[in-house]
Each structure stands twice: as C-alpha cells, then as structure tokens.
Amino acid sequence: MGTLSVLCPKSKLLLYLLLYLQLLLYLQLYLQLLLYLLLYLQLLLYLLLYLQLLLYLQLLLYLLLYLQLLLYLQLVPTAAAAPAAPAVPAAVPAAASSLGDHTQSLL
C-alpha cells in the first residue's frame, strides 16, 4: 500500500474503479460458467426424458406383442379340438419284417 499513498486521489479512484470492474468481470465469467453448467444439465435431463420415452414405447410394443400372442392363441384351435392323427397301417410292420428276411437271405 506504500505505492497507493504516493498516487494522487484521482489515480486512487481510477485504480479502485478498475479493480471493481475486474471483479465484476470475474463475477460475469463465474456466472457464465454456471449458466453453461446449467445448460449442460438441462441437456442431460432432455436426454434422460428421451430415453424414458423410448422405454415407454418399448414397453408399449411388448404389450401389443403380448396381446397379439393372446389373440393368436385364441384363434388357433386347441389340441382337443384338433383332428386325431391317422392310425398307423398294419402293413408297415409286415414290410419291415419282409425286409429283415430279405437281408437275412443276403447274408
């Protein structure tokens, strides 16, 4: 503070005014940084809302798929209503035994 006592009062006032303006500039930079941080957080919030919307749409699609499966199962006839399988003809075992007899004759 020894140099300030040498300066004239107008120079001291100018120096204090410059220091005050520099302080205001730093305050403005701090507030601007805070504003950018808030904008970044708002962007993250919008991104999370977008992801939440996508999850709700995916859940809706799964619900529609489940309802479509239920509708499909109601339209398909059940096993009790399906016609019975045809009986196996009796000629098949006879054909197999004749084939076996034929292979025995080759040996």
PDB file of C-alpha atoms in Angstrom:
ATOM      1  CA  MET A   1       0.000   0.000   0.000  1.00  0.00           C
ATOM      2  CA  GLY A   2       3.025   2.244   0.007  1.00  0.00           C
ATOM      3  CA  THR A   3       2.607   2.982  -3.690  1.00  0.00           C
ATOM      4  CA  LEU A   4      -1.043   3.988  -3.252  1.00  0.00           C
ATOM      5  CA  SER A   5      -0.167   6.696  -0.782  1.00  0.00           C
ATOM      6  CA  VAL A   6       2.086   8.311  -3.405  1.00  0.00           C
ATOM      7  CA  LEU A   7      -0.665   8.411  -6.043  1.00  0.00           C
ATOM      8  CA  CYS A   8      -2.994  11.356  -6.287  1.00  0.00           C
ATOM      9  CA  PRO A   9      -6.608  10.889  -5.200  1.00  0.00           C
ATOM     10  CA  LYS A  10      -7.838  10.763  -8.817  1.00  0.00           C
ATOM     11  CA  SER A  11      -5.411   7.935  -9.603  1.00  0.00           C
ATOM     12  CA  LYS A  12      -6.520   6.041  -6.477  1.00  0.00           C
ATOM     13  CA  LEU A  13     -10.137   6.411  -7.507  1.00  0.00           C
ATOM     14  CA  LEU A  14      -9.326   5.205 -11.022  1.00  0.00           C
ATOM     15  CA  LEU A  15      -7.379   2.247  -9.625  1.00  0.00           C
ATOM     16  CA  TYR A  16     -10.257   1.271  -7.337  1.00  0.00           C
ATOM     17  CA  LEU A  17     -12.670   1.610 -10.241  1.00  0.00           C
ATOM     18  CA  LEU A  18     -10.504  -0.671 -12.388  1.00  0.00           C
ATOM     19  CA  LEU A  19     -10.280  -3.240  -9.584  1.00  0.00           C
ATOM     20  CA  TYR A  20     -14.065  -3.085  -9.164  1.00  0.00           C
ATOM     21  CA  LEU A  21     -14.566  -3.586 -12.923  1.00  0.00           C
ATOM     22  CA  GLN A  22     -12.158  -6.530 -12.896  1.00  0.00           C
ATOM     23  CA  LEU A  23     -14.094  -8.048 -10.006  1.00  0.00           C
ATOM     24  CA  LEU A  24     -17.318  -7.610 -11.990  1.00  0.00           C
ATOM     25  CA  LEU A  25     -15.679  -9.283 -14.979  1.00  0.00           C
ATOM     26  CA  TYR A  26     -14.681 -12.299 -12.871  1.00  0.00           C
ATOM     27  CA  LEU A  27     -18.191 -12.437 -11.475  1.00  0.00           C
ATOM     28  CA  GLN A  28     -19.593 -12.373 -15.003  1.00  0.00           C
ATOM     29  CA  LEU A  29     -17.270 -15.201 -16.054  1.00  0.00           C
ATOM     30  CA  TYR A  30     -18.298 -17.236 -13.000  1.00  0.00           C
ATOM     31  CA  LEU A  31     -21.991 -16.690 -13.765  1.00  0.00           C
ATOM     32  CA  GLN A  32     -21.436 -17.593 -17.402  1.00  0.00           C
ATOM     33  CA  LEU A  33     -19.704 -20.810 -16.372  1.00  0.00           C
ATOM     34  CA  LEU A  34     -22.609 -21.560 -14.069  1.00  0.00           C
ATOM     35  CA  LEU A  35     -25.004 -20.921 -16.935  1.00  0.00           C
ATOM     36  CA  TYR A  36     -23.132 -23.353 -19.194  1.00  0.00           C
ATOM     37  CA  LEU A  37     -23.226 -25.937 -16.432  1.00  0.00           C
ATOM     38  CA  LEU A  38     -26.980 -25.498 -16.087  1.00  0.00           C
ATOM     39  CA  LEU A  39     -27.420 -25.790 -19.846  1.00  0.00           C
ATOM     40  CA  TYR A  40     -25.376 -28.997 -19.796  1.00  0.00           C
ATOM     41  CA  LEU A  41     -27.557 -30.377 -17.003  1.00  0.00           C
ATOM     42  CA  GLN A  42     -30.677 -29.400 -18.921  1.00  0.00           C
ATOM     43  CA  LEU A  43     -29.348 -31.234 -21.972  1.00  0.00           C
ATOM     44  CA  LEU A  44     -28.756 -34.313 -19.829  1.00  0.00           C
ATOM     45  CA  LEU A  45     -32.289 -34.018 -18.499  1.00  0.00           C
ATOM     46  CA  TYR A  46     -33.711 -33.899 -22.025  1.00  0.00           C
ATOM     47  CA  LEU A  47     -31.607 -36.911 -22.951  1.00  0.00           C
ATOM     48  CA  LEU A  48     -32.951 -38.840 -19.960  1.00  0.00           C
ATOM     49  CA  LEU A  49     -36.504 -37.848 -20.852  1.00  0.00           C
ATOM     50  CA  TYR A  50     -35.915 -39.054 -24.407  1.00  0.00           C
ATOM     51  CA  LEU A  51     -34.584 -42.391 -23.108  1.00  0.00           C
ATOM     52  CA  GLN A  52     -37.557 -42.705 -20.779  1.00  0.00           C
ATOM     53  CA  LEU A  53     -39.886 -42.094 -23.714  1.00  0.00           C
ATOM     54  CA  LEU A  54     -38.102 -44.819 -25.666  1.00  0.00           C
ATOM     55  CA  LEU A  55     -38.515 -47.208 -22.744  1.00  0.00           C
ATOM     56  CA  TYR A  56     -42.231 -46.443 -22.543  1.00  0.00           C
ATOM     57  CA  LEU A  57     -42.569 -47.050 -26.277  1.00  0.00           C
ATOM     58  CA  GLN A  58     -40.709 -50.337 -25.956  1.00  0.00           C
ATOM     59  CA  LEU A  59     -42.995 -51.356 -23.106  1.00  0.00           C
ATOM     60  CA  LEU A  60     -45.998 -50.464 -25.239  1.00  0.00           C
ATOM     61  CA  LEU A  61     -44.641 -52.571 -28.104  1.00  0.00           C
ATOM     62  CA  TYR A  62     -44.130 -55.538 -25.785  1.00  0.00           C
ATOM     63  CA  LEU A  63     -47.676 -55.123 -24.508  1.00  0.00           C
ATOM     64  CA  LEU A  64     -49.016 -55.072 -28.052  1.00  0.00           C
ATOM     65  CA  LEU A  65     -46.971 -58.149 -28.904  1.00  0.00           C
ATOM     66  CA  TYR A  66     -48.358 -59.937 -25.838  1.00  0.00           C
ATOM     67  CA  LEU A  67     -51.909 -59.004 -26.807  1.00  0.00           C
ATOM     68  CA  GLN A  68     -51.266 -60.196 -30.354  1.00  0.00           C
ATOM     69  CA  LEU A  69     -49.989 -63.516 -28.980  1.00  0.00           C
ATOM     70  CA  LEU A  70     -53.085 -63.884 -26.803  1.00  0.00           C
ATOM     71  CA  LEU A  71     -55.307 -63.168 -29.790  1.00  0.00           C
ATOM     72  CA  TYR A  72     -53.386 -65.670 -31.896  1.00  0.00           C
ATOM     73  CA  LEU A  73     -53.731 -68.349 -29.208  1.00  0.00           C
ATOM     74  CA  GLN A  74     -57.477 -67.766 -29.083  1.00  0.00           C
ATOM     75  CA  LEU A  75     -57.816 -68.148 -32.846  1.00  0.00           C
ATOM     76  CA  VAL A  76     -55.691 -71.316 -33.148  1.00  0.00           C
ATOM     77  CA  PRO A  77     -57.664 -74.471 -32.358  1.00  0.00           C
ATOM     78  CA  THR A  78     -56.572 -76.298 -29.246  1.00  0.00           C
ATOM     79  CA  ALA A  79     -55.209 -79.859 -29.193  1.00  0.00           C
ATOM     80  CA  ALA A  80     -58.554 -81.270 -28.028  1.00  0.00           C
ATOM     81  CA  ALA A  81     -60.362 -79.753 -30.992  1.00  0.00           C
ATOM     82  CA  ALA A  82     -57.713 -80.852 -33.488  1.00  0.00           C
ATOM     83  CA  PRO A  83     -58.470 -83.978 -35.533  1.00  0.00           C
ATOM     84  CA  ALA A  84     -56.893 -87.175 -34.311  1.00  0.00           C
ATOM     85  CA  ALA A  85     -53.797 -88.460 -36.069  1.00  0.00           C
ATOM     86  CA  PRO A  86     -54.464 -91.300 -38.526  1.00  0.00           C
ATOM     87  CA  ALA A  87     -53.736 -94.769 -37.287  1.00  0.00           C
ATOM     88  CA  VAL A  88     -50.559 -96.462 -38.466  1.00  0.00           C
ATOM     89  CA  PRO A  89     -51.425 -99.099 -41.086  1.00  0.00           C
ATOM     90  CA  ALA A  90     -50.751-102.706 -40.166  1.00  0.00           C
ATOM     91  CA  ALA A  91     -48.766-103.282 -43.359  1.00  0.00           C
ATOM     92  CA  VAL A  92     -45.767-101.337 -42.116  1.00  0.00           C
ATOM     93  CA  PRO A  93     -44.511-103.967 -39.605  1.00  0.00           C
ATOM     94  CA  ALA A  94     -45.025-106.677 -42.201  1.00  0.00           C
ATOM     95  CA  ALA A  95     -42.974-104.740 -44.713  1.00  0.00           C
ATOM     96  CA  ALA A  96     -40.247-104.273 -42.164  1.00  0.00           C
ATOM     97  CA  SER A  97     -40.176-107.966 -41.336  1.00  0.00           C
ATOM     98  CA  SER A  98     -40.039-108.904 -45.005  1.00  0.00           C
ATOM     99  CA  LEU A  99     -37.155-106.512 -45.425  1.00  0.00           C
ATOM    100  CA  GLY A 100     -35.453-108.177 -42.496  1.00  0.00           C
ATOM    101  CA  ASP A 101     -35.998-111.591 -44.078  1.00  0.00           C
ATOM    102  CA  HIS A 102     -34.545-110.345 -47.317  1.00  0.00           C
ATOM    103  CA  THR A 103     -31.382-109.063 -45.604  1.00  0.00           C
ATOM    104  CA  GLN A 104     -31.038-112.432 -43.858  1.00  0.00           C
ATOM    105  CA  SER A 105     -31.050-114.156 -47.188  1.00  0.00           C
ATOM    106  CA  LEU A 106     -28.237-111.927 -48.412  1.00  0.00           C
ATOM    107  CA  LEU A 107     -26.012-112.941 -45.515  1.00  0.00           C
TER     108      LEU A 107
END
